Coordinates of C-alpha atoms and ligand atoms in Angstrom, one line a residue:
Chain A
M1 CA 25.0 -53.5 42.1
K2 CA 25.5 -49.9 44.5
R3 CA 22.0 -48.5 43.9
H4 CA 20.5 -51.8 44.7
G5 CA 22.3 -51.7 47.8
K6 CA 20.8 -48.8 48.8
T7 CA 17.4 -49.3 47.9
A8 CA 17.5 -52.4 50.2
N9 CA 18.9 -50.8 52.9
F10 CA 16.4 -48.1 52.8
L11 CA 13.6 -50.3 52.8
R12 CA 15.5 -52.0 56.4
S13 CA 15.6 -49.2 57.9
I14 CA 11.7 -48.5 57.0
G15 CA 10.9 -51.6 58.4
E16 CA 12.6 -51.0 61.4
Y17 CA 11.1 -48.2 61.9
V18 CA 7.6 -49.7 61.6
L19 CA 8.3 -52.6 63.3
S20 CA 9.4 -49.9 66.2
I21 CA 6.4 -48.0 66.0
G22 CA 4.1 -51.1 66.0
F23 CA 5.3 -52.8 68.3
F24 CA 4.7 -49.6 70.5
I25 CA 1.9 -48.8 69.4
L26 CA 0.6 -53.0 70.2
I27 CA 1.6 -52.3 74.3
W28 CA 0.0 -48.9 73.9
F29 CA -3.4 -50.9 72.8
L30 CA -2.9 -53.7 75.0
Y31 CA -2.5 -51.5 78.0
T32 CA -5.6 -49.5 77.5
K33 CA -8.0 -52.5 76.4
L34 CA -6.8 -54.5 79.5
N35 CA -6.8 -52.2 82.3
D36 CA -10.1 -50.4 81.2
V37 CA -8.2 -47.0 81.3
P38 CA -10.4 -43.7 81.1
T39 CA -10.7 -42.3 77.8
Y40 CA -10.3 -38.8 79.0
I41 CA -7.1 -40.0 80.7
L42 CA -5.4 -42.4 77.8
P43 CA -7.1 -43.3 74.9
S44 CA -6.9 -46.3 72.8
P45 CA -4.6 -45.8 70.0
D46 CA -7.6 -46.2 67.4
Q47 CA -9.8 -43.7 69.2
V48 CA -6.6 -41.5 68.7
W49 CA -6.7 -42.9 65.2
S50 CA -10.3 -42.1 64.6
S51 CA -10.3 -38.5 65.8
F52 CA -7.2 -37.7 63.7
I53 CA -8.9 -38.9 60.5
G54 CA -11.8 -36.9 62.2
L55 CA -9.8 -33.6 61.9
F56 CA -9.4 -34.2 58.4
T57 CA -12.9 -35.3 57.4
S58 CA -14.6 -32.7 59.5
G59 CA -12.4 -30.1 57.6
L60 CA -12.3 -28.7 60.9
V61 CA -8.4 -29.0 61.1
W62 CA -7.3 -27.4 57.6
G63 CA -7.8 -23.6 58.8
H64 CA -5.5 -24.4 61.6
L65 CA -3.4 -26.4 60.0
W66 CA -2.6 -23.5 57.7
A67 CA -2.3 -21.0 60.3
T68 CA 0.2 -22.5 62.4
T69 CA 2.3 -23.4 58.8
Y70 CA 1.9 -19.8 57.9
E71 CA 3.2 -18.3 61.0
V72 CA 6.0 -20.7 60.9
M73 CA 7.2 -20.0 57.8
L74 CA 6.9 -16.6 58.1
G75 CA 8.6 -16.1 61.1
F76 CA 11.5 -18.6 59.9
L77 CA 11.8 -16.8 56.8
I78 CA 12.1 -13.2 58.4
G79 CA 14.4 -14.6 61.3
S80 CA 17.1 -16.4 59.3
F81 CA 17.2 -13.3 57.0
L82 CA 17.7 -11.4 59.6
G83 CA 20.0 -13.8 61.5
I84 CA 22.0 -14.0 58.5
V85 CA 22.2 -10.5 57.6
L86 CA 23.0 -9.6 61.3
G87 CA 26.0 -12.6 61.3
Y88 CA 27.3 -10.9 58.5
L89 CA 27.2 -7.1 59.8
F90 CA 28.5 -8.5 63.2
I91 CA 31.5 -10.1 61.6
K92 CA 32.5 -7.5 59.3
T93 CA 31.8 -4.6 61.1
D94 CA 33.2 -4.6 64.8
W95 CA 31.3 -1.3 66.4
I96 CA 28.2 -2.8 65.5
K97 CA 29.3 -5.8 67.3
T98 CA 30.4 -3.8 70.4
A99 CA 27.1 -2.0 70.4
L100 CA 24.5 -4.7 69.7
M101 CA 26.3 -7.7 71.6
P102 CA 25.1 -7.2 75.1
Y103 CA 21.7 -6.7 73.8
L104 CA 22.1 -9.8 72.0
I105 CA 23.2 -11.9 74.7
F106 CA 20.8 -10.6 77.4
F107 CA 17.8 -12.0 74.6
Q108 CA 20.1 -15.1 73.7
T109 CA 19.7 -16.6 76.9
A110 CA 16.4 -14.7 78.1
P111 CA 13.5 -17.2 77.8
K112 CA 11.7 -15.8 74.9
I113 CA 8.5 -17.7 76.0
A114 CA 8.2 -15.1 79.1
L115 CA 7.9 -12.5 76.8
V116 CA 5.0 -13.2 75.2
P117 CA 2.6 -11.3 77.1
L118 CA 4.7 -8.4 76.6
F119 CA 4.2 -8.7 73.0
I120 CA 0.5 -9.4 73.1
V121 CA 0.6 -6.2 75.1
W122 CA 2.3 -4.3 72.5
F123 CA 1.3 -6.0 69.2
G124 CA -2.2 -7.3 70.4
I125 CA -3.3 -10.9 70.3
G126 CA -2.9 -11.6 66.1
V127 CA -0.7 -13.3 64.1
V128 CA 1.8 -9.9 64.4
S129 CA 3.1 -10.8 68.2
K130 CA 3.2 -14.7 67.3
I131 CA 5.2 -13.6 64.4
I132 CA 7.5 -11.6 66.2
L133 CA 7.5 -14.2 68.9
I134 CA 8.8 -17.0 66.3
I135 CA 11.4 -13.9 64.4
S136 CA 12.9 -13.8 68.0
M137 CA 13.8 -18.1 69.0
V138 CA 14.8 -17.7 65.2
V139 CA 17.1 -15.1 64.8
F140 CA 19.3 -15.9 67.1
P141 CA 21.0 -19.5 66.9
V142 CA 21.0 -18.6 62.7
L143 CA 22.8 -15.4 63.7
A144 CA 25.3 -17.7 65.8
G145 CA 25.6 -19.9 63.0
M146 CA 26.4 -17.4 60.2
M147 CA 29.2 -15.9 62.7
L148 CA 30.6 -19.4 63.0
G149 CA 30.5 -19.9 59.5
L150 CA 32.1 -16.4 58.1
E151 CA 34.7 -17.3 61.0
S152 CA 35.7 -20.8 59.3
I153 CA 36.8 -19.1 56.3
P154 CA 40.7 -20.1 55.3
S155 CA 43.0 -16.9 55.2
D156 CA 44.2 -18.4 52.1
V157 CA 40.7 -18.0 50.6
K158 CA 40.7 -14.6 52.4
N159 CA 44.2 -13.9 50.5
L160 CA 42.9 -15.4 46.9
M161 CA 39.9 -13.1 47.0
K162 CA 42.5 -10.1 47.7
V163 CA 44.9 -11.0 45.1
L164 CA 41.8 -10.9 42.4
K165 CA 40.8 -7.7 43.7
A166 CA 37.4 -8.8 44.2
N167 CA 35.0 -6.2 45.7
R168 CA 32.9 -6.8 48.7
W169 CA 30.0 -8.2 47.3
Q170 CA 31.9 -10.9 45.1
I171 CA 33.9 -12.4 48.0
F172 CA 30.4 -12.7 50.0
S173 CA 28.1 -13.9 47.5
Q174 CA 31.3 -16.1 45.7
V175 CA 32.8 -17.3 48.8
E176 CA 31.4 -16.4 52.2
F177 CA 28.3 -17.4 52.0
Q178 CA 29.5 -20.4 50.8
Y179 CA 31.7 -21.4 53.4
A180 CA 28.8 -20.6 56.2
L181 CA 26.5 -22.8 54.5
P182 CA 27.5 -25.8 56.5
S183 CA 27.6 -24.3 60.0
L184 CA 24.3 -22.0 58.8
F185 CA 22.2 -25.1 57.9
S186 CA 22.9 -26.5 61.4
S187 CA 21.8 -23.4 63.0
L188 CA 18.9 -23.1 60.6
K189 CA 17.7 -26.8 61.6
I190 CA 17.6 -25.7 65.0
G191 CA 15.7 -22.5 64.2
I192 CA 13.0 -24.5 62.3
V193 CA 12.2 -26.6 65.6
Q194 CA 12.7 -23.3 67.6
A195 CA 9.8 -21.9 64.7
V196 CA 7.1 -24.5 65.5
I197 CA 7.9 -24.4 69.2
G198 CA 7.1 -20.4 69.7
A199 CA 4.0 -20.7 67.4
I200 CA 2.9 -23.7 69.1
V201 CA 3.2 -21.9 72.6
A202 CA 2.1 -18.4 71.2
E203 CA -1.2 -20.4 70.0
W204 CA -1.5 -21.2 73.5
M205 CA -1.5 -17.9 75.1
S206 CA -3.5 -16.0 72.2
G207 CA -6.2 -16.1 69.7
K208 CA -8.5 -19.1 68.5
Q209 CA -6.3 -20.2 65.5
G210 CA -3.8 -22.7 64.8
L211 CA -2.7 -26.1 65.8
G212 CA -1.9 -24.6 69.6
Y213 CA -5.2 -23.7 69.8
I214 CA -6.6 -27.2 69.3
L215 CA -4.6 -28.8 72.0
T216 CA -5.7 -25.8 74.8
Y217 CA -9.3 -26.3 73.5
A218 CA -8.9 -30.2 73.4
S219 CA -7.4 -30.0 77.2
S220 CA -9.7 -27.8 78.9
T221 CA -12.7 -30.1 77.4
Y222 CA -11.2 -33.1 78.5
E223 CA -11.4 -34.1 74.4
T224 CA -8.4 -36.3 74.8
P225 CA -8.5 -38.4 71.7
M226 CA -8.4 -34.9 70.3
L227 CA -5.5 -33.7 72.1
I228 CA -3.4 -36.6 71.6
A229 CA -4.3 -36.0 67.5
G230 CA -3.5 -32.5 67.8
I231 CA 0.0 -33.6 69.1
L232 CA 0.5 -36.0 66.7
L233 CA -0.3 -33.4 64.1
T234 CA 1.9 -31.0 65.7
I235 CA 4.9 -33.5 65.6
L236 CA 4.4 -34.2 61.9
L237 CA 4.4 -30.3 61.1
G238 CA 8.0 -30.3 63.0
I239 CA 9.1 -33.1 61.0
A240 CA 7.8 -31.9 57.5
T241 CA 9.5 -28.5 58.1
Y242 CA 12.5 -29.7 59.5
E243 CA 12.7 -32.0 56.3
M244 CA 12.2 -29.1 54.1
V245 CA 15.3 -27.9 55.3
H246 CA 17.2 -30.7 55.3
I247 CA 16.9 -31.3 51.6
A248 CA 17.5 -27.7 50.9
E249 CA 20.8 -28.5 52.8
N250 CA 21.3 -31.7 51.0
K251 CA 20.6 -29.8 48.0
M252 CA 23.0 -27.0 48.4
L253 CA 25.9 -29.0 50.3
Y254 CA 26.2 -31.5 47.7
W255 CA 29.8 -30.6 47.8
H256 CA 30.3 -30.9 51.2
E257 CA 32.6 -33.8 53.0
S258 CA 29.7 -34.8 55.2
K259 CA 27.4 -35.9 52.1
K260 CA 30.0 -37.3 50.7
E261 CA 28.5 -41.0 49.6
Chain B
M1 CA 63.9 2.5 31.6
E2 CA 64.4 -0.6 34.0
S3 CA 60.7 -1.3 34.3
T4 CA 61.2 -3.2 31.1
K5 CA 63.7 -5.0 32.0
Y6 CA 62.7 -5.8 35.7
S7 CA 59.4 -7.9 36.9
V8 CA 59.9 -6.9 40.1
V9 CA 62.0 -4.4 41.8
T10 CA 62.1 -3.7 45.6
K11 CA 63.9 -1.4 47.6
N12 CA 65.3 -1.5 51.1
L13 CA 62.1 -3.5 51.7
G14 CA 61.6 -4.0 55.4
K15 CA 59.0 -6.2 57.9
V16 CA 58.6 -5.2 61.4
Y17 CA 55.6 -7.2 64.0
K18 CA 54.4 -5.8 66.3
N19 CA 53.9 -7.9 69.4
L20 CA 52.0 -7.5 72.2
L21 CA 54.0 -9.6 74.9
K22 CA 57.3 -10.0 73.2
D23 CA 59.7 -7.7 71.7
D24 CA 58.9 -7.0 67.8
T25 CA 59.6 -9.6 65.2
V26 CA 62.1 -7.9 62.0
A27 CA 60.6 -10.4 59.7
L28 CA 62.6 -8.4 56.6
T29 CA 65.4 -5.8 56.4
D30 CA 67.0 -4.4 53.6
I31 CA 65.6 -6.7 50.3
N32 CA 66.8 -5.7 47.5
L33 CA 65.8 -7.6 44.8
E34 CA 65.9 -7.1 40.8
I35 CA 64.0 -9.6 39.5
E36 CA 64.2 -9.9 35.4
N37 CA 61.1 -10.7 33.1
G38 CA 60.5 -14.1 32.7
E39 CA 63.1 -14.7 35.1
F40 CA 62.6 -17.9 37.5
V41 CA 63.6 -17.5 41.0
S42 CA 63.4 -19.2 43.8
I43 CA 63.7 -18.2 47.6
I44 CA 65.2 -20.6 50.1
G45 CA 66.4 -20.5 53.9
P46 CA 65.3 -21.7 57.4
S47 CA 62.1 -21.1 58.6
G48 CA 61.0 -18.2 60.2
C49 CA 63.3 -16.5 57.9
G50 CA 60.2 -14.6 55.8
K51 CA 60.1 -16.1 53.0
S52 CA 56.2 -16.2 53.1
T53 CA 56.2 -12.5 54.5
L54 CA 58.1 -11.3 51.2
L55 CA 56.2 -13.2 49.2
K56 CA 52.9 -11.7 50.6
I57 CA 54.4 -8.2 50.4
I58 CA 55.2 -8.7 46.7
G59 CA 52.0 -9.9 46.2
G60 CA 50.2 -7.2 48.0
L61 CA 48.6 -9.1 50.8
E62 CA 50.9 -7.2 53.2
K63 CA 52.2 -4.0 53.6
P64 CA 55.8 -3.4 53.9
T65 CA 56.9 -1.3 57.0
S66 CA 59.7 0.5 55.1
G67 CA 60.7 0.6 51.4
E68 CA 59.2 0.2 48.2
I69 CA 58.6 -1.9 45.4
I70 CA 58.2 -1.3 41.7
Y71 CA 56.4 -3.3 39.4
S72 CA 56.6 -3.4 35.4
D73 CA 53.1 -4.1 35.1
P74 CA 51.3 -0.9 35.9
E75 CA 48.2 -2.8 37.1
N76 CA 50.6 -5.0 39.2
K77 CA 48.5 -8.2 38.0
L78 CA 49.9 -11.4 39.4
G79 CA 48.8 -15.1 40.3
F80 CA 49.5 -16.6 44.1
V81 CA 49.4 -20.0 44.4
F82 CA 49.1 -21.2 48.0
Q83 CA 50.9 -24.0 49.9
D84 CA 47.4 -25.2 50.3
S85 CA 45.7 -25.5 47.2
V86 CA 42.7 -23.7 48.4
L87 CA 40.1 -24.8 45.8
L88 CA 36.4 -23.7 46.4
P89 CA 35.0 -27.2 47.4
W90 CA 31.8 -26.6 45.5
K91 CA 33.4 -25.4 41.8
N92 CA 34.7 -28.5 39.6
V93 CA 38.3 -28.0 38.2
R94 CA 37.2 -26.3 35.2
E95 CA 35.1 -23.8 37.7
N96 CA 37.8 -23.5 40.0
A97 CA 40.4 -22.8 37.2
E98 CA 37.9 -20.4 36.0
F99 CA 36.8 -18.3 39.2
P100 CA 39.7 -15.4 38.0
L101 CA 37.4 -14.9 34.9
V102 CA 34.2 -14.5 36.4
I103 CA 35.9 -12.4 39.4
Q104 CA 37.4 -10.2 37.1
K105 CA 34.5 -9.8 34.5
K106 CA 37.0 -11.6 31.6
R107 CA 35.2 -14.5 30.2
S108 CA 35.7 -13.7 26.7
P109 CA 36.0 -16.9 24.1
E110 CA 40.1 -15.9 23.7
N111 CA 40.4 -16.6 27.7
E112 CA 37.9 -19.4 27.7
K113 CA 40.4 -21.1 24.9
R114 CA 43.6 -20.6 26.9
L115 CA 42.1 -21.8 29.7
D116 CA 41.4 -24.9 28.1
E117 CA 44.7 -24.9 27.0
L118 CA 46.3 -24.3 30.1
L119 CA 44.1 -27.4 31.7
E120 CA 45.4 -29.8 28.7
L121 CA 49.1 -28.6 29.2
A122 CA 48.5 -29.7 32.9
G123 CA 46.9 -32.8 32.4
L124 CA 43.7 -32.0 33.7
T125 CA 41.3 -32.2 30.6
E126 CA 39.7 -35.5 31.5
F127 CA 39.0 -34.1 35.4
S128 CA 37.5 -30.9 34.4
T129 CA 34.4 -31.8 35.8
A130 CA 35.2 -33.4 39.2
L131 CA 34.9 -31.8 42.5
P132 CA 38.2 -30.9 44.8
R133 CA 36.9 -33.4 46.9
E134 CA 38.0 -36.3 44.4
L135 CA 41.3 -35.0 43.1
S136 CA 44.7 -36.0 44.6
G137 CA 46.8 -33.9 46.1
G138 CA 48.8 -33.0 43.2
M139 CA 46.3 -32.8 40.9
K140 CA 44.2 -30.0 43.3
Q141 CA 47.8 -28.3 43.3
R142 CA 47.8 -28.3 39.3
V143 CA 44.4 -26.8 39.0
S144 CA 45.5 -24.0 41.4
I145 CA 48.3 -23.1 39.2
V146 CA 46.0 -23.4 36.4
R147 CA 44.1 -20.8 38.0
A148 CA 46.8 -18.2 38.6
L149 CA 47.6 -18.4 35.3
S150 CA 44.2 -18.0 33.8
Y151 CA 44.1 -14.5 33.8
D152 CA 47.4 -13.9 32.1
A153 CA 49.4 -11.9 34.6
P154 CA 53.0 -11.4 34.1
L155 CA 53.9 -12.5 37.7
L156 CA 53.7 -15.5 39.4
L157 CA 54.2 -16.1 43.0
M158 CA 54.2 -19.7 44.4
D159 CA 54.7 -20.5 48.2
E160 CA 55.8 -23.7 48.6
P161 CA 53.3 -25.5 46.3
F162 CA 54.9 -28.7 46.3
G163 CA 55.4 -28.6 49.9
A164 CA 53.0 -31.2 50.9
L165 CA 53.7 -34.0 48.2
D166 CA 55.7 -36.7 47.7
A167 CA 59.0 -36.3 46.2
L168 CA 57.8 -38.6 43.2
T169 CA 55.1 -36.4 42.4
R170 CA 57.1 -33.2 43.2
D171 CA 59.4 -34.1 41.0
H172 CA 56.9 -34.2 38.4
L173 CA 55.3 -31.3 38.7
N174 CA 58.4 -29.5 39.0
L175 CA 58.7 -30.9 35.1
Q176 CA 55.3 -29.9 34.1
L177 CA 55.6 -26.4 35.7
L178 CA 58.9 -25.7 33.8
K179 CA 56.8 -26.6 30.2
I180 CA 54.2 -24.1 31.5
W181 CA 56.8 -21.4 32.4
S182 CA 58.4 -21.7 29.3
K183 CA 55.4 -21.8 27.3
T184 CA 53.6 -18.9 29.0
G185 CA 57.3 -17.2 29.6
K186 CA 55.8 -15.8 33.2
T187 CA 58.1 -14.7 35.3
I188 CA 58.3 -16.6 39.2
L189 CA 59.0 -16.4 42.1
F190 CA 59.2 -20.1 43.9
V191 CA 59.4 -20.1 47.8
T192 CA 60.5 -23.7 48.7
H193 CA 62.1 -25.8 51.5
S194 CA 63.7 -28.3 49.2
I195 CA 67.2 -27.1 47.9
E196 CA 67.3 -29.4 45.1
E197 CA 63.7 -28.3 43.9
A198 CA 65.4 -24.8 43.9
T199 CA 68.3 -25.7 41.9
F200 CA 66.6 -27.8 39.4
L201 CA 63.6 -25.0 38.4
S202 CA 65.8 -22.1 38.6
D203 CA 67.6 -19.4 36.8
R204 CA 68.6 -17.5 40.2
V205 CA 68.3 -19.0 44.1
L206 CA 67.6 -16.0 46.6
V207 CA 68.9 -17.9 49.8
M208 CA 68.1 -15.9 53.1
A209 CA 69.2 -16.2 56.6
T210 CA 66.9 -15.7 60.0
R211 CA 66.9 -12.8 62.7
P212 CA 66.4 -10.6 61.2
G213 CA 65.0 -11.7 57.6
R214 CA 67.7 -10.8 55.2
I215 CA 69.6 -11.9 52.0
R216 CA 72.7 -14.0 52.5
E217 CA 73.3 -14.4 48.4
I218 CA 71.9 -15.0 45.1
V219 CA 73.4 -17.9 43.7
T220 CA 73.0 -17.9 39.7
I221 CA 72.2 -21.7 38.5
D222 CA 73.9 -22.2 35.4
L223 CA 72.4 -25.5 34.5
P224 CA 71.6 -25.9 30.8
R225 CA 67.9 -25.7 29.7
P226 CA 65.6 -27.4 28.9
R227 CA 65.9 -28.7 31.7
N228 CA 65.1 -32.5 32.3
E229 CA 65.6 -36.0 34.0
D230 CA 69.4 -35.4 32.7
T231 CA 69.8 -32.2 35.0
R232 CA 69.6 -34.6 38.3
N233 CA 72.7 -36.4 36.8
N234 CA 74.4 -33.4 36.1
P235 CA 78.1 -33.0 38.2
R236 CA 77.1 -29.3 38.2
F237 CA 73.5 -30.1 39.8
A238 CA 75.3 -31.5 42.9
E239 CA 78.2 -29.2 43.2
L240 CA 75.3 -26.4 43.4
N241 CA 73.3 -28.3 45.8
K242 CA 76.1 -28.8 48.0
Y243 CA 77.1 -25.3 48.0
L244 CA 73.4 -24.1 48.8
R245 CA 73.2 -26.7 51.4
E246 CA 76.7 -25.1 53.1
L247 CA 75.0 -21.4 52.7
I248 CA 71.9 -22.2 54.3
G249 CA 74.2 -24.0 56.9
Ligands
ATP301 N1 51.1 -11.9 61.2 C1 52.4 -12.2 61.9 N2 52.0 -11.6 63.4 C2 53.5 -11.6 63.9 N3 54.6 -12.2 63.6 C3 54.5 -12.9 62.2 C4 53.2 -12.9 61.3 N4 53.4 -13.7 60.1 C5 54.4 -13.9 60.6 N5 55.4 -13.6 61.4 C6 56.8 -13.8 62.4 O1 57.7 -13.2 61.2 C7 58.6 -13.8 60.7 C8 58.9 -14.8 59.4 O2 57.6 -15.2 59.1 P1 57.1 -16.5 57.5 O3 55.7 -17.0 57.2 O4 57.4 -15.5 56.4 O5 58.2 -17.2 57.6 P2 58.8 -18.7 56.4 O6 60.2 -17.9 56.0 O7 57.4 -18.1 55.4 O8 59.0 -19.8 57.5 P3 58.5 -21.2 57.1 O9 59.8 -21.7 56.1 O10 58.3 -21.7 58.6 O11 57.2 -20.9 56.0 C9 58.9 -15.8 61.5 O12 59.2 -14.8 62.9 C10 57.3 -15.5 62.3 O13 56.8 -15.7 63.7
MG302 MG1 56.2 -19.6 54.9

C-alpha cells in the first residue's frame, strides 16, 4: 500500500516536471515562430534539439565532454580530500589553525576566477591550471563543512571514547567522521557545483578542450543553436555530478533523521 | 589489603574550576569515600553541588585539583552511562552495545555470548537490528547500560541515567537495573535527582551539599534485598525518604 503510494507520488512529480518544461518549450517555440526571430539571436527549440543530437552523432562532443568530466571529477576529489584533511587538522591542532586561518580567509573571499590568468602563467594553459582552479573552488566549502561537522559532536560522545580509551584513529574513523558526514555532504554538494563552474570558466580562458571551449567557440561564430545545446549539456553534466554526490549521501546517511521516511 | 575490599577509595578529593570573569568555583572539597566491591551507592544533592563532577573525576574524564583516587582494578576499567544515552545513530542496537568490544579489540566468542545474554537480560533481543531513532528513551538507556557492561568492567558509573524518563518507565528500569546488578555483581555509583530512586536502589546514599560541593552525610539503606514493588510499601522506605529529604533541605 505504502509502496504503491510512493510510486504514484514519484510518477506525479515526474508528470509535473514534464508538464512545466513542456509548457516552457511551447512558449519558446511559438515565440520564435510567430516573431520570425533570427536563428543567431534565439533559435527555436527544434533547431537546438537537432544541434544537440548533432553534437553527439558527429562524435564531436565526446572528447570535450570527457575532458570536462575528467577535470570536474579529479578537481573535486582532490579538493574534497584536501578540505577534509585540512578541516580535521584545523580542529585538532590550534597552531595550524592560527597559522593558516588568515590565508584561508583571504583565499575564501578572493574571487578565485580572478586568479585564473595567474594560474595560467604559473601552470600553463593545460589541464593542470584548470584542476588547480577547481581545487581552489572546492576546498574551502568542504573545509568549512568538515569543521562544522566535527564541532557538532556531542561532548558525551567524546567522553565515551575517552572512557573506552580509544586511540586517535579509532575516534576519527568510528565517530568523528560519521558525525561530520551530514554537514560534510552539504558542503560536498556546494563543492561539486563549484567544480563544474570552475571547469567551464577555466575552459573559456584557455585551451581547446572541454564544454567551456564549445561554448566560446559557438558564441564567437554565432552558432547559437550549438551554443544553447552546449549550455544544456553543461547543465546536464552539473545535474549528473550533483546527483552522484546526492546518491552517495543517501547511501551513507541512511541513519540520519533527515532521511527518515 | 584494602584494595581487595574497596572498588574505589578517594582521599581528600577536591576540584576547583578557574573562571575568567567570576571567582573560582569550588566544585568539590574534601571528598573522602570508600566504595566497597559490589556495592550500590547513589549520590544525591541539590543542583550544582558537584555530583557530575565527582563522577567524571572518578571516571577519569576530569582531573581532580587535589587529592587522590585508588582503584581496586589495576587497569581501572569502568563503564559510564550518560544522561543522554549517546548511542551512535548509524549503528543498530547490537552494534552499539558491541561498540566497546570493537574499540578494545575484545570480540571473542565468550564476550559476544555474554553480550547476547546482557541484551536478553535487558529485554532488547528482539530489537537488536533497530536503529536508535526507532527506539523509545527507555530502550535507548537500556542499550547504553548494556554497552557499559559489555566489556565486563567491575565498576559502573551512572549520571542520572533515567532522569529524562517518565516515572513508570523509571520504576520499571530500576527493577531491571537491580536484576542486572545482582546477576553481574558490579559496583555501581549512581547519580540521581530522585530521593525515592536512590532509596529504592542503594546500599548507601551519599548526600551532598552545595557551595562548596561536599559530603553532608552517608546514609545506609537497611531495606531488605531483593527489592521489588513491595519495598515501596515498606514503612522504612518512607522513613528513609523523609530523612533524606530533610537532609537535603
Ligand atoms: N567545565 C566547567 N567549568 C566551570 N565550572 C564548571 C564546569 N563544570 C561544572 N562547573 C561548576 O561546578 C559546579 C558543579 O557542577 P556539576 O555539573 O558537577 O553539578 P551537578 O551536581 O551535577 O548538578 P546537576 O544536578 O544540575 O547536574 C557547578 O557550580 C558548575 O557551575
Ligand atoms: Mg549533573
